[in-house]
Amino acid sequence: MPDTITITDDRTGKTVTVPIEGGVFPSSALRQLDPTLFMYDPAYMSTAACKSQITYLDGENGILRYRGYPIEQLAEQSTYLEVAYLLLHGELPTEEQLTNWRHDVTHHTFIHENMRKRFVDGFHYDAHPMGMFVSSIAALGTFYDGAKDIENEESRRKQILRLIAKTPTLAAMAYRFSAGLPFNYPNNALSYPANFLNMMWKVGADYEVDPALERAMDVLFILHADHEQNCGTTAMRVVGSSHVDPYSSAAAAASALYGPLHGGANEAVVRMLTEIGSIEHVPAFIDSVKAGEGRLMGFGHRVYKNYDPRATIIKKAAYDVFEITGKNPLLDIALALEDVALKDPYFIDRKLYPNVDFYSGLIYQALGFPVDMFTVLFAIPRTVGWLAHWQELLSDPDQKISRPRQWYAGPDVRNYVAMADR
Ligand code: CMC
């Protein structure tokens, strides 16, 4: 069977044959038939917008791999900083490379004092931490001369390092501001996740990070590090294709992540579970979802149609965390919801399964994070995914500034009507 596709334009009888590689054929085939012809593909449901070597995702079989390594192995055996190196460089680091990388990230965690004293202090007292996070990422870029120097590889490397190192600091700062607590400076003696937990929770001198919770945080970071061309990463690529600085692109990506259909779903899940209130209300809630009165948040995925491998790992991690923190009372409702939904033809027929956000919110809550910090917790590790894609985009000769076309469906030409005649 040839690995080609032949397309015929029935209007002209013209035919074009192009190769299919990795399940993809070049849409330029259509332009060969007729240069004014475009595909109508809202939400890019059938479009591969780039060639990427970073993350492999097989939605039918529930497979997720970073640079070829199964997510299960990375979650079990690796650390977030090692995974970050892998995503950015394509290979796992040697011991020396990892030591240097860890040192470099650790020594870029501080932010300019003006960010905290002037920029963050300007927010309203009840500002949403994710809104603060989005804007502080964009603002961060204004502190670095080289931020716009994206053609320069060394400058790119520096900005990547800064963004990865400083996002936990920005995130903790947003929380401490909203809680009215003094800011904790980064502690360079701690690991990446422990430093973040320390900046979040230390009050006075007596906070010590529990190693099991530090590990749970790191695993959550690993699971969220990349997920190929999702809405946020696509925003990163589209905005980055204009050659703006990476801080502005990352702010755009974080804005996309903020939405409840994307990273905001973890927050929505906990609000939903709280609203359901008890197991007895689960059947009625499921009925309301089936009647189209709302969605079962944390269920369904554009790509995963069998199960989300991250959800499986997170569910197990949740139990590990609950052993230390005590069970989240919402867990029973979540389990009951999952149980009912997985047996219900509505969800089975539509291939709706728990996604990464279904259980992550419960862990975050057990770890003490307020609900409105959940999406920020997703954004911290996803920053490396955005940057890996940004880097790949800039070195891809196939790429240009993103500029899709439209199917114009508005009025035909007409004459301006004077106000008195309208
Ligand atoms: N609850 C109830 N029905 C659903 C749900 C849900 N969570 N998700 C999809 N459906 C139904 C939908 O109503 C439609 O039914 P019908 O064919 O009768 O109209 C069908 O399933 C297909 O849905 P869709 O909206 O066309 O699917 P999509 O691929 O565009 O949406 C999704 C994917 C993740 C946005 C969607 O499943 C959803 O809204 N889920 C809830 C929000 C959520 O958990 N988001 C987190 C996604 S994973 C992490 C991340 O991306 O950040």
XYZ file of C-alpha atoms and ligand atoms in Angstrom:
474
model
C 0.000 0.000 0.000
C 1.609 3.316 -1.006
C 2.173 5.896 1.734
C 0.625 8.657 -0.328
C -2.637 10.510 -0.648
C -4.176 11.660 -3.897
C -6.528 14.597 -3.897
C -8.692 15.536 -6.820
C -10.256 18.931 -7.350
C -13.585 17.964 -8.862
C -14.067 21.462 -10.256
C -11.059 21.156 -12.519
C -10.256 17.433 -12.541
C -6.732 18.336 -11.412
C -5.061 15.755 -9.164
C -2.143 15.913 -6.765
C -0.386 13.071 -4.952
C 1.724 13.746 -1.837
C 3.442 11.521 0.748
C 1.927 10.612 4.120
C 4.578 10.538 6.827
C 3.801 9.770 10.478
C 0.084 10.071 9.715
C 0.501 13.573 8.291
C 0.442 14.971 4.766
C 1.526 18.480 3.729
C -1.473 20.762 3.300
C 0.536 22.564 0.633
C -0.879 19.830 -1.635
C -4.111 21.792 -1.749
C -2.278 24.922 -2.787
C -0.774 22.966 -5.651
C -4.287 22.249 -6.856
C -5.460 25.810 -6.393
C -3.427 28.517 -4.593
C -6.656 30.176 -3.375
C -7.897 27.011 -1.676
C -7.779 26.715 2.130
C -8.869 24.081 4.629
C -11.537 25.034 7.129
C -10.303 23.594 10.436
C -11.696 25.440 13.474
C -9.737 24.755 16.685
C -7.083 22.989 14.564
C -8.856 19.673 15.104
C -7.188 18.112 12.040
C -4.077 20.244 11.729
C -0.489 19.434 12.682
C 0.932 22.955 12.945
C 4.540 21.911 13.493
C 6.965 19.052 13.421
C 8.159 18.388 16.980
C 10.623 16.077 18.695
C 9.665 16.904 22.257
C 6.596 15.012 23.439
C 4.849 11.967 22.034
C 1.198 11.494 22.834
C -0.992 8.614 21.694
C -4.510 9.428 22.821
C -6.095 6.140 21.794
C -3.663 4.109 23.872
C -3.057 6.541 26.736
C 0.660 6.957 26.013
C 2.715 10.007 26.976
C 6.481 10.215 26.479
C 8.948 13.076 26.896
C 11.749 12.761 24.331
C 10.875 9.055 24.077
C 10.886 8.321 27.810
C 7.556 7.010 29.203
C 5.966 9.419 31.673
C 5.528 6.564 34.162
C 9.310 5.975 34.295
C 10.095 9.656 34.624
C 7.518 10.142 37.395
C 8.940 7.159 39.232
C 12.674 7.682 38.776
C 13.471 11.220 37.724
C 13.255 14.730 39.156
C 11.586 17.782 37.687
C 14.897 19.552 37.021
C 16.282 16.499 35.243
C 13.088 16.311 33.157
C 13.371 20.031 32.406
C 16.908 19.448 31.114
C 15.670 16.513 29.040
C 12.844 18.521 27.482
C 15.138 21.407 26.624
C 18.174 19.450 25.441
C 16.660 16.279 24.061
C 18.796 13.950 26.184
C 19.044 13.081 29.861
C 21.954 14.963 31.482
C 25.156 13.335 32.650
C 25.879 13.715 36.351
C 28.086 16.735 35.688
C 25.534 18.346 33.383
C 22.799 17.845 35.943
C 24.928 19.296 38.735
C 25.681 22.388 36.649
C 22.065 22.750 35.539
C 20.788 22.439 39.110
C 23.368 24.986 40.250
C 22.437 27.431 37.489
C 18.696 27.186 38.117
C 19.174 27.461 41.873
C 21.274 30.600 41.454
C 18.728 32.434 39.328
C 15.754 32.161 41.663
C 15.865 35.713 43.019
C 13.860 38.472 41.375
C 14.499 42.181 41.239
C 13.271 43.911 44.402
C 11.129 46.255 42.330
C 9.090 43.330 41.090
C 7.948 42.663 44.613
C 7.932 46.123 46.148
C 6.432 48.108 43.329
C 4.918 45.816 40.743
C 3.228 43.202 42.938
C 2.252 45.720 45.604
C 0.186 47.478 42.973
C -2.341 44.648 42.723
C -5.691 44.825 44.452
C -5.659 42.914 47.749
C -7.886 40.106 46.406
C -6.271 39.771 42.957
C -6.382 36.223 41.571
C -2.866 34.729 41.896
C -2.987 33.395 38.326
C -3.762 36.886 36.995
C -0.814 38.155 39.042
C 1.383 35.346 37.743
C 0.504 36.047 34.100
C 1.297 39.733 34.410
C 4.434 39.269 36.465
C 5.897 36.903 33.858
C 5.390 39.585 31.212
C 6.804 42.257 33.544
C 9.864 40.137 34.342
C 11.074 40.503 30.768
C 11.381 44.260 31.200
C 14.205 43.733 33.692
C 16.540 42.031 31.234
C 18.310 43.843 28.440
C 18.943 40.683 26.477
C 15.320 39.493 26.603
C 14.627 40.640 23.069
C 17.869 39.269 21.695
C 16.238 36.040 20.624
C 18.590 35.394 17.689
C 21.460 35.011 20.128
C 21.703 31.453 21.424
C 23.490 32.428 24.632
C 20.849 35.039 25.414
C 18.078 32.538 24.718
C 19.712 30.093 27.120
C 19.895 32.772 29.797
C 16.243 33.780 29.493
C 15.171 30.126 29.605
C 17.176 29.630 32.778
C 15.685 32.739 34.345
C 12.125 31.786 33.538
C 12.481 28.268 34.928
C 14.268 29.496 38.041
C 12.004 32.451 38.775
C 8.515 31.115 38.116
C 8.297 29.407 41.565
C 9.411 32.695 43.129
C 6.730 34.647 41.231
C 4.120 32.035 42.125
C 4.949 32.080 45.841
C 5.046 35.864 45.771
C 1.529 36.001 44.304
C 0.272 33.734 47.074
C 2.034 35.548 49.909
C 0.677 38.849 48.649
C -2.899 37.563 48.528
C -2.513 36.041 51.998
C -1.055 39.283 53.349
C 2.091 37.465 54.419
C 5.683 38.710 54.138
C 7.576 37.383 51.153
C 10.091 34.573 51.745
C 13.299 34.877 49.742
C 14.475 31.796 47.834
C 16.697 29.402 49.771
C 19.513 28.164 47.550
C 20.241 25.231 49.853
C 16.935 23.588 48.968
C 15.824 21.535 45.988
C 13.546 23.118 43.362
C 10.286 21.794 44.874
C 11.439 22.239 48.490
C 12.444 25.832 47.811
C 9.015 26.503 46.354
C 7.226 24.920 49.343
C 9.487 26.875 51.684
C 8.700 30.188 49.953
C 5.000 29.325 50.149
C 4.648 28.145 53.716
C 7.467 29.345 55.903
C 6.240 31.689 58.598
C 8.923 32.606 61.113
C 11.801 30.167 61.401
C 10.092 26.870 62.040
C 9.095 25.426 58.664
C 10.680 22.207 57.512
C 9.734 20.590 54.220
C 8.462 17.022 54.570
C 10.549 14.927 52.103
C 7.483 12.930 51.014
C 5.561 16.101 50.197
C 8.634 17.541 48.455
C 8.709 14.405 46.291
C 4.965 14.615 45.611
C 5.391 18.223 44.477
C 8.255 17.188 42.204
C 6.179 14.375 40.663
C 3.330 16.809 40.021
C 5.829 19.125 38.343
C 7.102 16.259 36.158
C 3.582 15.286 35.089
C 2.709 18.828 34.082
C 5.974 19.713 32.357
C 4.801 19.291 28.761
C 1.870 18.042 26.759
C 2.684 18.818 23.131
C 0.446 21.239 21.203
C -2.180 22.089 23.832
C -3.848 25.496 23.938
C -1.130 27.158 26.084
C 1.787 25.733 24.123
C 0.122 26.711 20.880
C -0.239 30.235 22.275
C 3.487 30.164 23.105
C 4.335 29.124 19.564
C 1.935 31.520 17.851
C 3.054 34.527 19.896
C 6.709 33.439 19.795
C 6.524 33.213 16.012
C 6.311 37.011 15.941
C 9.819 36.976 17.502
C 8.706 38.805 20.610
C 10.733 38.088 23.780
C 10.068 34.760 25.577
C 8.607 36.461 28.676
C 5.801 37.976 26.596
C 5.205 34.656 24.838
C 5.164 32.778 28.154
C 2.679 35.311 29.541
C 0.416 34.570 26.548
C 0.793 30.844 27.149
C 0.002 31.306 30.851
C -3.104 33.313 29.921
C -4.310 30.425 27.795
C -3.626 28.023 30.654
C -5.722 30.196 32.995
C -8.957 29.200 31.209
C -11.296 26.660 32.871
C -11.243 24.364 29.826
C -7.453 24.154 30.124
C -5.309 24.496 33.281
C -8.123 26.211 35.138
C -9.942 22.873 35.221
C -8.177 21.717 38.409
C -9.636 24.686 40.242
C -13.037 24.042 38.662
C -12.934 20.385 39.779
C -12.547 21.257 43.444
C -15.255 23.917 43.219
C -17.509 21.336 41.539
C -16.806 18.675 44.197
C -17.433 21.196 46.953
C -20.706 22.192 45.359
C -21.831 18.554 45.013
C -21.165 18.322 48.733
C -21.836 14.645 49.380
C -21.910 11.248 47.690
C -25.728 11.157 47.757
C -25.834 14.115 45.390
C -23.591 12.437 42.786
C -26.341 10.750 40.697
C -28.342 13.994 40.454
C -25.209 15.875 39.455
C -24.387 13.324 36.745
C -27.958 13.656 35.458
C -27.583 17.421 35.260
C -24.354 17.025 33.263
C -26.072 14.621 30.886
C -28.910 17.097 30.511
C -26.348 19.628 29.290
C -26.489 21.809 32.403
C -22.714 21.823 32.863
C -19.644 19.694 32.355
C -18.078 17.108 34.563
C -14.887 19.047 35.124
C -11.683 17.004 35.058
C -13.231 14.637 32.524
C -12.613 14.449 28.805
C -9.698 15.379 26.646
C -9.236 16.445 23.054
C -6.570 13.796 22.498
C -6.927 11.090 25.179
C -9.859 8.891 24.285
C -9.061 5.947 26.508
C -7.392 7.229 29.643
C -4.989 9.996 30.607
C -1.811 8.312 31.917
C -1.115 11.356 34.084
C -4.439 10.853 35.874
C -3.438 7.289 36.798
C -0.129 8.453 38.293
C -1.759 11.378 40.075
C -4.413 9.194 41.632
C -1.685 7.057 43.176
C 0.298 10.139 44.261
C -2.865 11.474 45.908
C -3.005 8.462 48.191
C 0.689 8.919 49.070
C 0.012 12.523 50.042
C -3.139 11.687 51.998
C -1.124 9.269 54.123
C 0.743 12.267 55.487
C -1.851 15.017 55.324
C -4.966 12.958 56.016
C -7.586 12.190 53.394
C -9.141 15.067 51.501
C -12.867 14.838 52.351
C -13.692 15.530 48.696
C -11.922 12.319 47.637
C -14.966 10.133 48.304
C -17.128 12.345 46.116
C -14.484 12.251 43.367
C -14.275 8.455 43.546
C -18.058 8.129 43.443
C -18.263 10.494 40.468
C -15.571 8.578 38.620
C -17.273 5.293 39.378
C -20.681 6.437 38.118
C -19.296 8.222 35.062
C -17.115 5.334 33.928
C -20.157 3.056 33.835
C -22.526 5.510 32.204
C -23.109 5.217 28.432
C -23.101 9.044 28.093
C -19.448 9.172 29.159
C -18.486 5.818 27.614
C -19.891 6.720 24.191
C -18.114 10.067 24.197
C -14.890 8.493 25.476
C -14.763 10.758 28.514
C -12.272 9.677 31.176
C -10.628 11.463 34.105
C -7.872 13.791 32.947
C -4.849 15.158 34.817
C -6.959 17.773 36.571
C -9.467 15.406 38.135
C -7.214 14.382 41.024
C -4.464 17.040 41.011
C -6.723 19.588 42.737
C -7.352 17.184 45.590
C -3.602 16.779 46.189
C -3.020 20.500 45.956
C -5.768 21.078 48.489
C -4.361 18.413 50.816
C -0.964 20.132 50.518
C -2.632 23.290 51.794
C -2.822 25.301 48.583
C -5.846 27.559 48.201
C -8.009 26.726 45.199
C -7.069 29.840 43.267
C -3.379 28.799 43.352
C -4.036 25.536 41.484
C -3.534 26.831 37.975
C -0.378 28.629 39.092
C 0.908 25.243 40.281
C 0.296 23.919 36.772
C 2.004 26.923 35.171
C 5.289 26.591 37.113
C 6.363 23.287 35.526
C 4.605 23.929 32.203
C 6.965 26.869 31.722
C 9.695 24.450 30.661
C 7.390 22.847 28.091
C 6.568 26.256 26.655
C 10.258 27.116 26.460
C 11.249 23.821 24.861
C 8.662 24.459 22.151
C 9.714 28.077 21.766
C 13.318 26.982 21.267
C 12.283 24.333 18.767
C 10.124 26.824 16.892
C 12.974 29.309 16.522
C 15.311 26.721 15.061
C 12.739 25.189 12.699
C 13.332 26.284 9.095
C 9.723 25.335 8.202
C 8.299 27.907 10.602
C 7.263 31.484 9.890
C 5.098 33.984 11.686
C 1.764 32.281 12.432
C -0.915 33.666 10.226
C -3.901 31.431 9.509
C -6.481 32.337 6.910
C -10.207 32.731 7.367
C -13.383 31.763 5.598
C -15.037 35.136 5.173
C -18.776 34.815 5.835
C -19.717 38.482 6.319
C -21.720 40.825 4.093
C -20.755 41.480 0.517
C -19.627 44.969 -0.456
C -22.231 47.654 0.334
C -22.334 51.409 0.457
C -21.946 53.418 3.639
C -25.323 54.560 4.970
C -25.538 58.060 6.372
C -26.715 58.267 9.994
C -29.973 59.946 9.072
C -30.884 57.076 6.710
C -30.275 54.160 9.118
N -18.564 16.617 30.797
C -19.669 16.329 30.082
N -19.685 16.233 28.747
C -18.525 16.430 28.105
C -17.330 16.727 28.784
C -17.375 16.810 30.181
N -16.281 17.092 30.884
N -16.336 16.871 27.886
C -16.876 16.676 26.685
N -18.203 16.410 26.817
C -19.147 16.057 25.745
C -19.541 17.275 24.948
O -20.692 17.894 25.476
C -19.765 16.672 23.575
O -21.018 16.022 23.610
P -21.968 16.024 22.302
O -21.197 15.244 21.270
O -23.232 15.402 22.738
O -22.125 17.473 21.930
C -18.699 15.587 23.487
O -18.451 15.197 24.850
C -17.394 16.050 22.842
O -16.958 17.219 23.552
P -16.120 18.395 22.907
O -16.359 19.631 23.700
O -16.394 18.430 21.429
O -14.655 17.862 23.105
P -13.339 18.732 23.005
O -12.276 17.824 22.534
O -13.574 19.971 22.236
O -13.098 19.182 24.516
C -12.301 19.330 26.696
C -12.114 18.680 25.333
C -11.153 18.912 27.633
C -12.273 20.849 26.571
C -13.653 18.865 27.292
O -13.667 17.468 27.449
C -14.002 19.560 28.605
O -14.556 20.654 28.594
N -13.639 18.933 29.779
C -13.877 19.564 31.050
C -12.771 20.558 31.332
C -11.467 19.871 31.678
O -11.437 18.953 32.478
N -10.377 20.364 31.086
C -9.036 19.857 31.364
C -8.438 19.214 30.166
S -6.933 18.320 30.524
C -5.787 19.486 31.071
C -5.564 20.653 30.186
O -5.749 20.615 28.964
O -5.142 21.666 30.703
